């Protein structure tokens, strides 16, 4: 594409914008703007002028400096000065400049007074009413900026489950206290425990005349009211999360809860089922002709449709309706089924709390065992254990276990899986442990074949119990590694080792579908907190939610085993024979089908 005058003008205009955001000399800024205007109004192509060897500094307002820059843009398509400015300023500034009504002066004011650099920051500042206080802005501009940014920033943006869960808990407590409110519950994707939530759906059942809608839209957390009626309202909270509230009469509570829990696909399948049975299903109830036959509870609705009650986590139209009809629904794992946790850190690596504190916190949560799996490396990395320190930690855990009652700390490690699939600690040391948790923390970008081979090889190591956060994904931040997951699951079955469902809300790795695949192949899943502090042991509940979405029953989960039942399963993953067997020799030593049905 040949460079035309408008391209050069665009470069100059952007330079002027960025200079202005930086607060550069007004005459300098104006020189670029004037040159841009002159170029776009000029009747002749600057490229042709240059090709004909003409002097550009004869053009009005163009000195030798600008003439050189025009030549640069014509030959290279850009200009070093623009690239430099783009580097100096936060990249999102350019994006802010494109918002209607936001010129460089205003972007500069927002940047200087509120530290705003991104669209998201601007959106939040507007929600919180901070923008109107900036010189040159007012409530009207703030409102229009809110709308402009909402469309671009909120579209497709999803919040992590933990955030939605915490917000919902607080809002529901407020709503439950409003006069006339009988029940206040969460619905939507939050109730189905999806790993991310688009918006929050809350439902209340109320007596007539309850002021619940006014109280909801008037809550101090609300940044913007999108709509408000007698039975429904939508708001955007100051933290950017949208919340939809519905109010229904108590007689319709069950059918409304079912409807607003979704998923949409599940609802559609249910409605079709109702139609085929000559019934009508909607958010107010189940009807035969004009007669309402169910609706006060969810169970009554399912029953009227000839179905067993379906747990919210299963409501994705992934076979749950057939299973409910033929009484083949899984008896899903629940938090109290977990007897222990097989992945946790202490301050010996990057955790916050001591061995003793972690043990006590685990016992307080009713756990029977907790595996300490601090990070380790052959060469001590930042906050990682080296072989000597791990050996000392093993001795300390032995000593501590002798004094603990009702709780056992298991000796483990989170060992680095190196790029070639080897483990970063010597076999002799790994043999002293109760379990080895292997993990990838670098080179997430290997091509599929090599990444898969890397993990398969790691699983062949004579001491390898659990593959931690198998895909390495961080929700919204880092995509899953490109790996052949079905092949790895089959490998885990052959090898008799296990896969982790990391319960950290930013990971939730394995996904629900991967859990289901593991279950179908008979590979046990370890639901693990990866706690870096005593508080983070609470993350187990998010892991359980994800496991339930993956149809896991207690027997599919490794750490529902008592310690007594767990020990032999772990022992089989840990070859403690003398010497350092080669990988193939070990594969033979490991039982082909360890008792993991
Ligand atoms: P999200 O917010 O994207 O995380 O996902 P959901 O599932 O919370 O979806 P949302 O907030 O749009 O709607 C909440 C529930 O309301 C949804 O799960 C089912 C129900 N619903 C919404 N739209 C429809 C619809 O068009 N048809 C049916 N049958 N149900 C719907
Ligand atoms: Ca929702
Ligand atoms: Ca919604």
Coordinates of C-alpha atoms and ligand atoms in Angstrom, one line a residue:
X1 CA 0.0 0.0 0.0
X2 CA 1.6 3.3 -1.0
X3 CA 1.7 6.0 1.6
X4 CA -0.8 8.8 1.0
X5 CA -0.9 12.2 2.5
X6 CA -3.6 11.1 5.0
X7 CA -1.3 8.5 6.5
X8 CA 1.3 11.1 7.2
X9 CA -1.3 13.4 8.6
X10 CA -2.5 10.6 10.9
X11 CA 1.0 10.0 12.2
X12 CA 1.4 13.8 12.9
X13 CA -1.9 14.0 14.6
X14 CA -1.1 11.1 16.9
X15 CA 2.3 12.7 17.7
X16 CA 0.4 15.9 18.6
X17 CA -2.0 14.0 20.8
X18 CA 0.6 12.2 22.7
X19 CA 2.8 15.3 23.1
X20 CA -0.2 17.1 24.4
X21 CA -1.0 14.3 26.9
X22 CA 2.6 14.7 28.1
X23 CA 2.1 18.4 28.5
X24 CA 4.6 19.5 25.8
X25 CA 5.1 23.0 24.5
X26 CA 1.9 24.2 22.8
X27 CA 3.8 25.6 19.8
X28 CA 5.4 22.3 19.2
X29 CA 2.0 20.5 19.4
X30 CA 0.5 23.1 17.1
X31 CA 3.2 22.7 14.5
X32 CA 2.3 19.0 14.1
X33 CA -1.4 19.7 13.9
X34 CA -0.9 22.5 11.3
X35 CA 1.3 20.2 9.3
X36 CA -1.3 17.4 9.5
X37 CA -4.0 19.8 8.3
X38 CA -1.9 21.2 5.5
X39 CA -1.0 17.7 4.3
X40 CA -4.6 16.6 4.1
X41 CA -5.6 19.7 2.2
X42 CA -2.6 19.7 -0.1
X43 CA -3.7 18.9 -3.7
X44 CA -0.5 16.9 -4.5
X45 CA 0.9 13.7 -3.1
X46 CA 4.0 14.2 -0.9
X47 CA 5.2 10.8 -2.1
X48 CA 5.2 12.0 -5.7
X49 CA 6.9 15.2 -4.7
X50 CA 9.6 13.2 -3.0
X51 CA 9.9 10.8 -6.0
X52 CA 10.4 13.9 -8.2
X53 CA 13.1 15.1 -5.9
X54 CA 11.3 18.2 -4.8
X55 CA 12.2 20.0 -1.5
X56 CA 9.4 19.5 1.0
X57 CA 10.5 22.4 3.2
X58 CA 9.0 24.7 0.6
X59 CA 5.6 23.6 1.7
X60 CA 3.8 26.0 4.0
X61 CA 4.7 25.5 7.7
X62 CA 7.2 22.8 7.0
X63 CA 10.8 23.3 8.2
X64 CA 13.7 20.9 7.7
X65 CA 12.7 18.9 10.8
X66 CA 9.1 18.2 9.6
X67 CA 10.3 17.6 6.1
X68 CA 12.6 14.9 7.3
X69 CA 9.8 13.3 9.3
X70 CA 7.5 13.3 6.2
X71 CA 10.2 11.6 4.3
X72 CA 10.6 9.1 7.1
X73 CA 6.9 8.2 7.2
X74 CA 6.7 8.0 3.4
X75 CA 9.6 5.5 3.3
X76 CA 9.0 3.5 6.5
X77 CA 5.3 3.9 7.2
X78 CA 6.0 5.3 10.7
X79 CA 8.3 7.7 12.5
X80 CA 10.8 7.1 15.3
X81 CA 9.4 10.0 17.3
X82 CA 5.9 8.5 17.3
X83 CA 7.3 5.1 18.4
X84 CA 9.2 6.7 21.2
X85 CA 6.2 8.6 22.4
X86 CA 4.1 5.4 22.4
X87 CA 6.8 3.7 24.5
X88 CA 6.9 6.6 27.0
X89 CA 3.2 6.6 27.6
X90 CA 1.0 3.8 28.8
X91 CA -0.3 1.9 25.7
X92 CA -3.9 2.3 26.7
X93 CA -3.7 6.1 26.5
X94 CA -4.1 5.9 22.8
X95 CA -7.3 3.9 23.4
X96 CA -8.6 6.6 25.8
X97 CA -8.0 9.2 23.2
X98 CA -10.4 7.5 20.9
X99 CA -13.3 7.9 23.3
X100 CA -15.7 10.5 22.0
X101 CA -15.3 13.7 24.0
X102 CA -11.9 12.8 25.4
X103 CA -9.2 14.9 23.9
X104 CA -5.6 15.0 24.9
X105 CA -6.2 17.8 27.5
X106 CA -8.8 15.8 29.3
X107 CA -6.9 12.5 29.1
X108 CA -3.9 14.4 30.6
X109 CA -6.1 15.8 33.4
X110 CA -7.5 12.3 34.2
X111 CA -4.0 10.9 34.2
X112 CA -2.6 13.6 36.4
X113 CA -5.4 13.9 38.9
X114 CA -6.7 10.3 39.1
X115 CA -3.8 8.3 37.8
X116 CA -6.0 6.9 35.0
X117 CA -4.2 5.0 32.3
X118 CA -6.7 2.5 31.0
X119 CA -10.2 2.2 29.9
X120 CA -11.0 0.0 32.9
X121 CA -9.6 2.5 35.3
X122 CA -11.7 5.3 33.8
X123 CA -14.8 3.1 33.9
X124 CA -14.3 2.4 37.6
X125 CA -13.5 6.1 38.4
X126 CA -16.7 7.1 36.7
X127 CA -18.7 4.5 38.5
X128 CA -17.3 5.8 41.8
X129 CA -18.2 9.4 40.9
X130 CA -14.5 10.5 41.0
X131 CA -14.4 11.9 37.5
X132 CA -16.9 14.8 38.1
X133 CA -14.4 16.2 40.6
X134 CA -11.7 16.6 38.0
X135 CA -11.2 20.2 36.6
X136 CA -13.1 20.5 33.3
X137 CA -15.4 17.6 34.0
X138 CA -18.9 17.5 35.5
X139 CA -21.6 15.0 36.3
X140 CA -22.9 15.0 32.7
X141 CA -19.5 14.2 31.2
X142 CA -19.0 11.6 33.8
X143 CA -22.2 9.9 32.8
X144 CA -21.4 9.9 29.1
X145 CA -17.9 8.5 29.8
X146 CA -19.5 5.8 31.9
X147 CA -21.6 4.8 29.0
X148 CA -18.8 5.0 26.5
X149 CA -16.5 2.9 28.6
X150 CA -19.2 0.4 29.7
X151 CA -20.0 -0.6 26.2
X152 CA -16.3 -1.2 25.4
X153 CA -15.0 -2.5 28.7
X154 CA -17.9 -4.6 30.0
X155 CA -18.6 -6.4 26.8
X156 CA -17.5 -10.0 27.3
X157 CA -15.8 -9.1 30.6
X158 CA -16.3 -11.8 33.2
X159 CA -15.5 -11.8 36.9
X160 CA -13.9 -14.6 38.8
X161 CA -16.2 -16.8 40.8
X162 CA -14.6 -15.8 44.1
X163 CA -15.3 -12.1 43.6
X164 CA -18.9 -12.7 42.5
X165 CA -19.5 -15.0 45.5
X166 CA -18.2 -12.5 48.0
X167 CA -20.3 -9.7 46.6
X168 CA -23.4 -11.9 46.4
X169 CA -23.0 -12.9 50.0
X170 CA -22.9 -9.3 51.2
X171 CA -25.8 -8.2 49.0
X172 CA -27.9 -11.2 50.0
X173 CA -27.4 -10.4 53.7
X174 CA -28.6 -6.8 53.1
X175 CA -31.6 -8.0 51.0
X176 CA -32.7 -10.6 53.6
X177 CA -33.0 -7.9 56.2
X178 CA -35.4 -5.8 54.1
X179 CA -39.0 -5.9 55.5
X180 CA -41.2 -8.2 53.6
X181 CA -38.4 -10.3 52.1
X182 CA -38.9 -14.0 52.8
X183 CA -36.0 -15.6 50.9
X184 CA -33.0 -14.1 49.3
X185 CA -30.8 -16.3 47.1
X186 CA -28.3 -16.3 44.3
X187 CA -29.1 -17.7 40.9
X188 CA -27.5 -17.6 37.5
X189 CA -23.9 -18.8 36.8
X190 CA -22.8 -18.1 40.3
X191 CA -25.2 -20.7 41.7
X192 CA -24.0 -23.1 39.0
X193 CA -20.5 -22.4 40.2
X194 CA -19.1 -21.4 36.9
X195 CA -15.5 -20.4 37.1
X196 CA -16.4 -16.9 35.9
X197 CA -19.5 -14.9 36.2
X198 CA -20.8 -12.4 33.6
X199 CA -23.3 -10.8 35.9
X200 CA -24.9 -11.6 39.2
X201 CA -28.5 -12.8 39.4
X202 CA -30.3 -12.5 42.7
X203 CA -33.8 -13.6 43.6
X204 CA -36.0 -12.7 46.5
X205 CA -39.5 -13.8 47.4
X206 CA -41.4 -11.0 49.0
X207 CA -44.8 -10.1 50.4
X208 CA -46.6 -7.3 48.6
X209 CA -45.3 -3.8 49.2
X210 CA -41.8 -4.8 50.3
X211 CA -39.4 -1.9 49.6
X212 CA -36.8 -4.3 48.4
X213 CA -36.2 -2.7 45.0
X214 CA -35.7 0.8 46.4
X215 CA -33.3 -0.5 49.0
X216 CA -31.4 -2.5 46.4
X217 CA -31.0 0.4 44.0
X218 CA -30.2 2.7 46.8
X219 CA -27.4 0.5 48.2
X220 CA -24.1 2.4 48.7
X221 CA -22.3 -0.1 46.6
X222 CA -24.3 0.8 43.5
X223 CA -22.6 2.9 40.9
X224 CA -25.3 3.2 38.3
X225 CA -28.9 2.1 38.1
X226 CA -29.6 0.6 34.7
X227 CA -33.3 -0.1 35.3
X228 CA -35.8 -0.3 38.1
X229 CA -39.3 -1.7 38.1
X230 CA -41.6 -3.3 40.7
X231 CA -40.3 -6.8 40.2
X232 CA -36.9 -6.4 38.6
X233 CA -34.0 -4.0 38.7
X234 CA -30.5 -4.0 37.3
X235 CA -27.5 -2.0 38.6
X236 CA -23.8 -1.8 38.1
X237 CA -21.9 -1.8 41.3
X238 CA -18.9 0.5 41.9
X239 CA -16.6 -2.4 41.4
X240 CA -18.0 -2.8 37.8
X241 CA -20.1 -6.0 38.4
X242 CA -23.7 -5.9 37.1
X243 CA -26.4 -7.3 39.3
X244 CA -29.9 -8.2 38.3
X245 CA -32.5 -8.6 41.0
X246 CA -35.9 -10.2 40.6
X247 CA -38.7 -10.3 43.2
X248 CA -41.4 -13.0 43.0
X249 CA -44.3 -14.1 45.2
X250 CA -43.5 -17.0 47.5
X251 CA -45.7 -19.4 45.5
X252 CA -43.5 -19.0 42.4
X253 CA -40.2 -19.0 44.2
X254 CA -39.1 -22.5 43.1
X255 CA -40.0 -22.1 39.4
X256 CA -38.4 -18.6 39.4
X257 CA -35.2 -19.9 41.1
X258 CA -35.0 -22.7 38.5
X259 CA -35.6 -20.3 35.7
X260 CA -33.0 -17.7 36.8
X261 CA -30.4 -20.3 37.7
X262 CA -30.4 -21.5 34.1
X263 CA -28.4 -22.4 32.3
X264 CA -30.3 -21.1 29.3
X265 CA -29.7 -24.4 27.6
X266 CA -31.0 -26.4 30.5
X267 CA -34.1 -24.2 30.7
X268 CA -34.8 -24.7 27.0
X269 CA -34.4 -28.5 27.3
X270 CA -36.8 -28.5 30.3
X271 CA -39.4 -26.4 28.6
X272 CA -39.4 -28.8 25.6
X273 CA -39.8 -31.7 28.0
X274 CA -42.8 -30.0 29.6
X275 CA -44.4 -29.3 26.2
X276 CA -43.9 -32.9 25.1
X277 CA -45.8 -33.9 28.3
X278 CA -48.6 -31.5 27.5
X279 CA -47.5 -29.1 30.2
X280 CA -46.4 -25.5 30.3
X281 CA -43.3 -24.4 32.2
X282 CA -42.3 -20.8 32.9
X283 CA -40.8 -18.8 35.7
X284 CA -44.2 -18.7 37.5
X285 CA -44.8 -22.4 37.7
X286 CA -45.8 -25.6 35.9
X287 CA -49.3 -25.6 34.3
X288 CA -51.6 -28.2 33.0
X289 CA -54.1 -26.0 31.1
X290 CA -54.9 -23.2 33.5
X291 CA -54.1 -25.2 36.6
X292 CA -50.8 -24.6 38.3
X293 CA -49.5 -28.0 39.4
X294 CA -46.0 -27.0 40.7
X295 CA -43.7 -24.1 41.4
X296 CA -43.2 -23.3 45.1
X297 CA -40.0 -25.3 45.2
X298 CA -37.5 -26.4 42.5
X299 CA -38.0 -30.0 43.5
X300 CA -41.7 -29.7 42.8
X301 CA -41.0 -28.5 39.3
X302 CA -38.6 -31.4 38.5
X303 CA -41.0 -33.8 40.0
X304 CA -43.9 -32.6 37.9
X305 CA -41.7 -33.2 34.9
X306 CA -40.9 -36.7 36.0
X307 CA -37.3 -35.9 36.9
X308 CA -35.1 -36.3 40.0
X309 CA -33.8 -33.0 41.5
X310 CA -30.8 -31.8 39.5
X311 CA -28.0 -30.0 41.3
X312 CA -27.4 -26.5 39.9
X313 CA -23.8 -27.4 39.0
X314 CA -25.1 -30.0 36.5
X315 CA -27.6 -27.7 34.8
X316 CA -25.8 -27.2 31.5
X317 CA -27.7 -29.6 29.2
X318 CA -24.8 -32.0 29.2
X319 CA -26.9 -35.1 29.7
X320 CA -28.2 -34.3 33.2
X321 CA -31.8 -34.4 32.1
X322 CA -31.6 -37.9 30.7
X323 CA -29.7 -39.0 33.8
X324 CA -32.4 -37.4 36.0
X325 CA -35.2 -39.3 34.2
X326 CA -33.5 -42.6 34.6
X327 CA -32.2 -42.1 38.1
X328 CA -28.6 -42.2 37.0
X329 CA -27.6 -38.8 38.4
X330 CA -24.2 -38.8 40.1
X331 CA -24.2 -38.3 43.9
X332 CA -21.9 -35.3 43.7
X333 CA -18.9 -34.8 46.0
X334 CA -19.4 -32.2 48.7
X335 CA -17.0 -30.2 50.7
X336 CA -17.3 -32.3 53.9
X337 CA -16.4 -35.4 51.9
X338 CA -12.8 -34.1 51.7
X339 CA -10.6 -35.7 54.3
X340 CA -7.5 -33.8 53.5
X341 CA -5.6 -31.5 51.1
X342 CA -2.7 -32.6 49.1
X343 CA -1.1 -29.3 48.0
X344 CA -0.1 -26.5 50.4
X345 CA 2.8 -24.1 51.0
X346 CA 4.4 -22.7 54.1
X347 CA 6.8 -19.8 54.6
X348 CA 9.6 -22.3 53.9
X349 CA 8.9 -21.4 50.3
X350 CA 6.5 -18.6 49.2
X351 CA 3.7 -19.3 51.7
X352 CA 2.9 -16.9 54.5
X353 CA 2.3 -19.2 57.5
X354 CA 4.4 -21.8 59.5
X355 CA 4.1 -25.6 59.3
X356 CA 2.4 -25.5 62.7
X357 CA -0.2 -22.8 61.7
X358 CA -1.1 -24.7 58.5
X359 CA -1.5 -27.9 60.4
X360 CA -3.7 -26.3 63.0
X361 CA -5.8 -24.5 60.3
X362 CA -6.4 -27.7 58.4
X363 CA -7.4 -29.5 61.5
X364 CA -9.8 -26.6 62.4
X365 CA -11.5 -27.2 59.0
X366 CA -12.0 -30.8 59.9
X367 CA -9.2 -32.2 57.7
X368 CA -7.4 -35.3 58.7
X369 CA -4.2 -34.7 56.7
X370 CA -2.5 -31.9 54.9
X371 CA 0.4 -32.4 52.4
X372 CA 3.1 -29.8 52.7
X373 CA 4.4 -29.2 49.2
X374 CA 6.7 -26.3 49.2
X375 CA 8.4 -25.3 45.9
X376 CA 11.7 -26.8 45.3
X377 CA 14.4 -26.6 42.7
X378 CA 17.8 -28.2 42.2
X379 CA 19.2 -24.8 42.5
X380 CA 17.3 -22.7 45.1
X381 CA 15.2 -20.2 43.2
X382 CA 13.6 -17.2 44.9
X383 CA 11.8 -18.5 47.9
X384 CA 12.3 -22.1 46.8
X385 CA 13.8 -25.0 48.8
X386 CA 17.0 -26.6 47.7
X387 CA 17.8 -30.2 48.5
X388 CA 19.3 -29.4 51.9
X389 CA 16.5 -27.3 53.1
X390 CA 13.9 -29.8 51.9
X391 CA 15.8 -32.6 53.8
X392 CA 15.6 -30.4 57.0
X393 CA 11.9 -29.7 56.4
X394 CA 11.3 -33.5 56.2
X395 CA 12.9 -33.9 59.6
X396 CA 10.9 -31.0 61.1
X397 CA 7.6 -32.5 59.8
X398 CA 8.5 -35.9 61.3
X399 CA 9.1 -34.1 64.6
X400 CA 5.9 -32.1 64.4
X401 CA 3.8 -35.1 63.5
X402 CA 5.0 -36.8 66.7
X403 CA 3.3 -34.0 68.7
X404 CA 0.1 -33.5 66.6
X405 CA -3.0 -35.3 67.4
X406 CA -5.9 -35.8 65.0
X407 CA -3.9 -34.3 62.1
X408 CA -1.0 -35.6 60.0
X409 CA 1.2 -33.6 57.8
X410 CA 2.3 -35.4 54.8
X411 CA 5.8 -34.8 53.5
X412 CA 5.6 -33.6 49.9
X413 CA 7.1 -31.2 47.5
X414 CA 6.0 -29.2 44.5
X415 CA 8.9 -30.0 42.2
X416 CA 9.6 -28.3 39.0
X417 CA 9.1 -30.2 35.8
X418 CA 11.9 -29.1 33.6
X419 CA 11.7 -28.5 29.9
X420 CA 12.8 -32.0 29.1
X421 CA 10.3 -33.6 31.5
X422 CA 12.9 -34.4 34.2
X423 CA 12.3 -33.4 37.8
X424 CA 14.4 -30.8 39.4
X425 CA 15.4 -32.8 42.5
X426 CA 17.4 -36.0 43.0
X427 CA 15.6 -39.3 43.1
X428 CA 17.2 -40.2 46.4
X429 CA 15.6 -37.2 48.1
X430 CA 12.2 -37.6 46.5
X431 CA 12.1 -41.1 47.8
X432 CA 12.0 -39.8 51.3
X433 CA 8.7 -38.1 50.7
X434 CA 5.1 -39.3 51.1
X435 CA 4.2 -37.8 47.7
X436 CA 5.6 -35.8 44.9
X437 CA 3.6 -33.1 43.2
X438 CA 5.0 -32.1 39.9
X439 CA 4.4 -28.8 38.2
X440 CA 5.3 -26.6 35.3
X441 CA 6.2 -23.0 36.0
X442 CA 8.0 -22.0 32.8
X443 CA 8.0 -22.7 29.1
X444 CA 4.2 -22.7 28.9
X445 CA 4.6 -22.0 25.2
X446 CA 6.1 -25.2 24.0
X447 CA 4.4 -26.7 20.9
X448 CA 1.7 -29.3 21.6
X449 CA 3.9 -32.4 20.9
X450 CA 6.8 -31.2 23.0
X451 CA 4.6 -30.0 25.9
X452 CA 2.7 -33.3 26.0
X453 CA 5.9 -35.3 25.8
X454 CA 7.4 -33.2 28.6
X455 CA 4.4 -34.0 30.9
X456 CA 4.2 -37.7 29.9
X457 CA 7.9 -38.1 30.7
X458 CA 7.5 -36.4 34.1
X459 CA 4.7 -38.8 34.9
X460 CA 7.0 -41.7 34.2
X461 CA 9.5 -40.6 36.9
X462 CA 9.7 -43.3 39.6
X463 CA 8.5 -40.8 42.1
X464 CA 5.6 -38.9 40.7
X465 CA 2.2 -38.7 42.5
X466 CA 0.2 -35.8 41.3
X467 CA 0.4 -33.5 38.3
X468 CA -0.4 -30.0 39.8
X469 CA -2.5 -27.5 37.8
X470 CA -2.2 -29.6 34.7
X471 CA -2.8 -27.0 32.0
X472 CA -1.2 -24.1 33.7
X473 CA -3.9 -21.7 32.7
X474 CA -4.6 -18.6 34.8
X475 CA -8.2 -17.4 34.2
X476 CA -8.1 -14.2 32.1
X477 CA -4.3 -14.0 32.2
X478 CA -2.7 -17.0 30.7
X479 CA -4.3 -19.6 28.4
X480 CA -3.9 -23.3 29.0
X481 CA -0.8 -24.9 27.7
X482 CA -1.3 -26.7 24.4
X483 CA -1.4 -30.3 25.5
X484 CA -3.1 -33.5 24.5
X485 CA -5.1 -33.9 27.7
X486 CA -6.9 -37.2 26.8
X487 CA -3.5 -38.8 26.3
X488 CA -2.2 -37.5 29.6
X489 CA -5.3 -38.8 31.4
X490 CA -4.7 -42.2 29.9
X491 CA -1.1 -42.0 30.9
X492 CA -2.1 -41.2 34.5
X493 CA -4.3 -44.2 34.5
X494 CA -1.5 -46.5 33.2
X495 CA 1.0 -45.0 35.6
X496 CA -1.3 -45.0 38.6
X497 CA -0.7 -41.4 39.4
X498 CA -3.2 -38.6 39.8
X499 CA -4.3 -35.3 38.4
X500 CA -4.9 -32.2 40.4
X501 CA -7.9 -29.9 40.3
X502 CA -6.2 -26.8 41.6
X503 CA -8.9 -25.0 43.6
X504 CA -7.3 -21.6 43.5
X505 CA -10.0 -19.3 42.1
X506 CA -7.6 -17.9 39.5
X507 CA -6.7 -21.4 38.3
X508 CA -9.5 -23.9 38.7
X509 CA -7.4 -26.2 36.6
X510 CA -8.6 -28.9 35.6
X511 CA -11.7 -27.5 34.0
X512 CA -15.1 -29.1 34.5
X513 CA -15.0 -31.0 31.3
X514 CA -11.5 -32.2 31.9
X515 CA -12.7 -33.5 35.3
X516 CA -15.4 -35.4 33.6
X517 CA -12.9 -36.9 31.2
X518 CA -10.7 -38.1 34.1
X519 CA -13.7 -39.6 35.8
X520 CA -14.7 -41.5 32.6
X521 CA -11.1 -42.9 32.4
X522 CA -11.1 -43.8 36.1
X523 CA -8.3 -41.4 37.1
X524 CA -8.7 -40.0 40.5
X525 CA -8.6 -36.2 40.9
X526 CA -7.0 -34.5 43.8
X527 CA -9.0 -31.4 44.8
X528 CA -6.2 -29.2 46.3
X529 CA -6.2 -25.8 47.7
X530 CA -2.6 -24.8 46.8
X531 CA -3.0 -22.6 49.9
X532 CA -0.2 -20.1 50.4
X533 CA -1.8 -19.1 53.8
X534 CA -4.1 -20.6 56.3
X535 CA -7.0 -18.6 54.9
X536 CA -6.6 -20.0 51.4
X537 CA -7.5 -23.4 52.6
X538 CA -11.0 -22.0 52.1
X539 CA -10.4 -22.2 48.4
X540 CA -11.2 -25.9 48.6
X541 CA -14.9 -25.0 48.2
X542 CA -14.3 -23.5 44.7
X543 CA -12.5 -26.7 43.8
X544 CA -15.5 -28.7 45.0
X545 CA -17.8 -26.5 42.9
X546 CA -15.8 -27.2 39.8
X547 CA -15.5 -30.9 40.6
X548 CA -19.3 -31.0 40.9
X549 CA -19.6 -29.4 37.5
X550 CA -17.4 -32.2 36.3
X551 CA -19.9 -34.8 37.7
X552 CA -17.4 -36.1 40.2
X553 CA -18.6 -38.3 43.1
X554 CA -16.7 -38.8 46.3
X555 CA -15.1 -42.0 45.0
X556 CA -13.7 -40.1 42.0
X557 CA -11.7 -37.8 44.3
X558 CA -8.4 -38.9 45.7
X559 CA -8.6 -36.8 48.9
X560 CA -12.0 -38.1 50.0
X561 CA -10.0 -41.2 51.1
X562 CA -9.1 -41.7 54.8
X563 CA -5.4 -41.4 55.5
X564 CA -5.3 -45.2 55.8
X565 CA -6.8 -45.7 52.4
X566 CA -4.8 -42.9 50.9
X567 CA -1.3 -44.2 52.0
X568 CA -1.2 -47.3 49.7
X569 CA -2.4 -45.2 46.7
X570 CA 0.4 -42.7 47.2
X571 CA 2.9 -45.4 48.0
X572 CA 2.3 -46.9 44.5
X573 CA 3.4 -43.7 42.9
X574 CA 6.6 -43.6 44.8
X575 CA 9.2 -46.1 43.9
X576 CA 11.4 -46.4 46.9
X577 CA 13.6 -49.3 45.6
X578 CA 17.3 -48.9 46.0
X579 CA 19.3 -47.3 43.3
X580 CA 18.0 -45.1 40.5
X581 CA 15.9 -47.1 38.1
X582 CA 15.5 -45.9 34.6
X583 CA 12.1 -44.7 33.6
X584 CA 11.1 -47.8 31.6
X585 CA 12.0 -50.1 34.5
X586 CA 9.8 -48.1 36.8
X587 CA 6.9 -48.1 34.5
X588 CA 7.0 -51.9 34.9
X589 CA 7.3 -51.6 38.6
X590 CA 4.2 -49.5 38.9
X591 CA 1.0 -51.6 38.8
X592 CA -0.8 -51.3 35.6
X593 CA -4.2 -50.8 37.1
X594 CA -3.9 -49.6 40.7
X595 CA -7.1 -49.8 42.6
X596 CA -8.6 -46.6 41.4
X597 CA -12.0 -47.6 40.1
Ligands
LIG1 P1 -23.5 -15.2 32.9 O1 -24.2 -14.1 33.6 O2 -23.1 -14.9 31.6 O3 -22.3 -15.7 33.8 O4 -24.5 -16.5 32.8 P2 -25.9 -16.7 33.4 O5 -26.2 -18.1 33.2 O6 -26.0 -16.2 34.8 O7 -26.8 -15.9 32.4 P3 -27.8 -14.6 32.5 O8 -27.3 -13.7 33.6 O9 -27.8 -14.0 31.2 O10 -29.2 -15.2 32.9 C1 -29.5 -15.8 34.1 C2 -30.4 -16.9 33.9 O11 -31.6 -16.5 33.3 C3 -29.9 -17.9 32.8 O12 -28.9 -18.8 33.3 C4 -31.2 -18.5 32.4 C5 -32.1 -17.4 32.4 N1 -32.3 -16.9 31.1 C6 -31.7 -15.7 30.6 N2 -32.1 -15.5 29.4 C7 -32.8 -16.6 29.0 C8 -33.5 -16.9 27.8 O13 -33.4 -16.2 26.8 N3 -34.2 -18.1 27.8 C9 -34.3 -18.9 28.9 N4 -35.0 -20.0 28.8 N5 -33.7 -18.6 30.0 C10 -33.0 -17.4 30.1
LIG2 CA1 -25.7 -14.0 35.3
LIG3 CA1 -28.3 -11.6 34.4

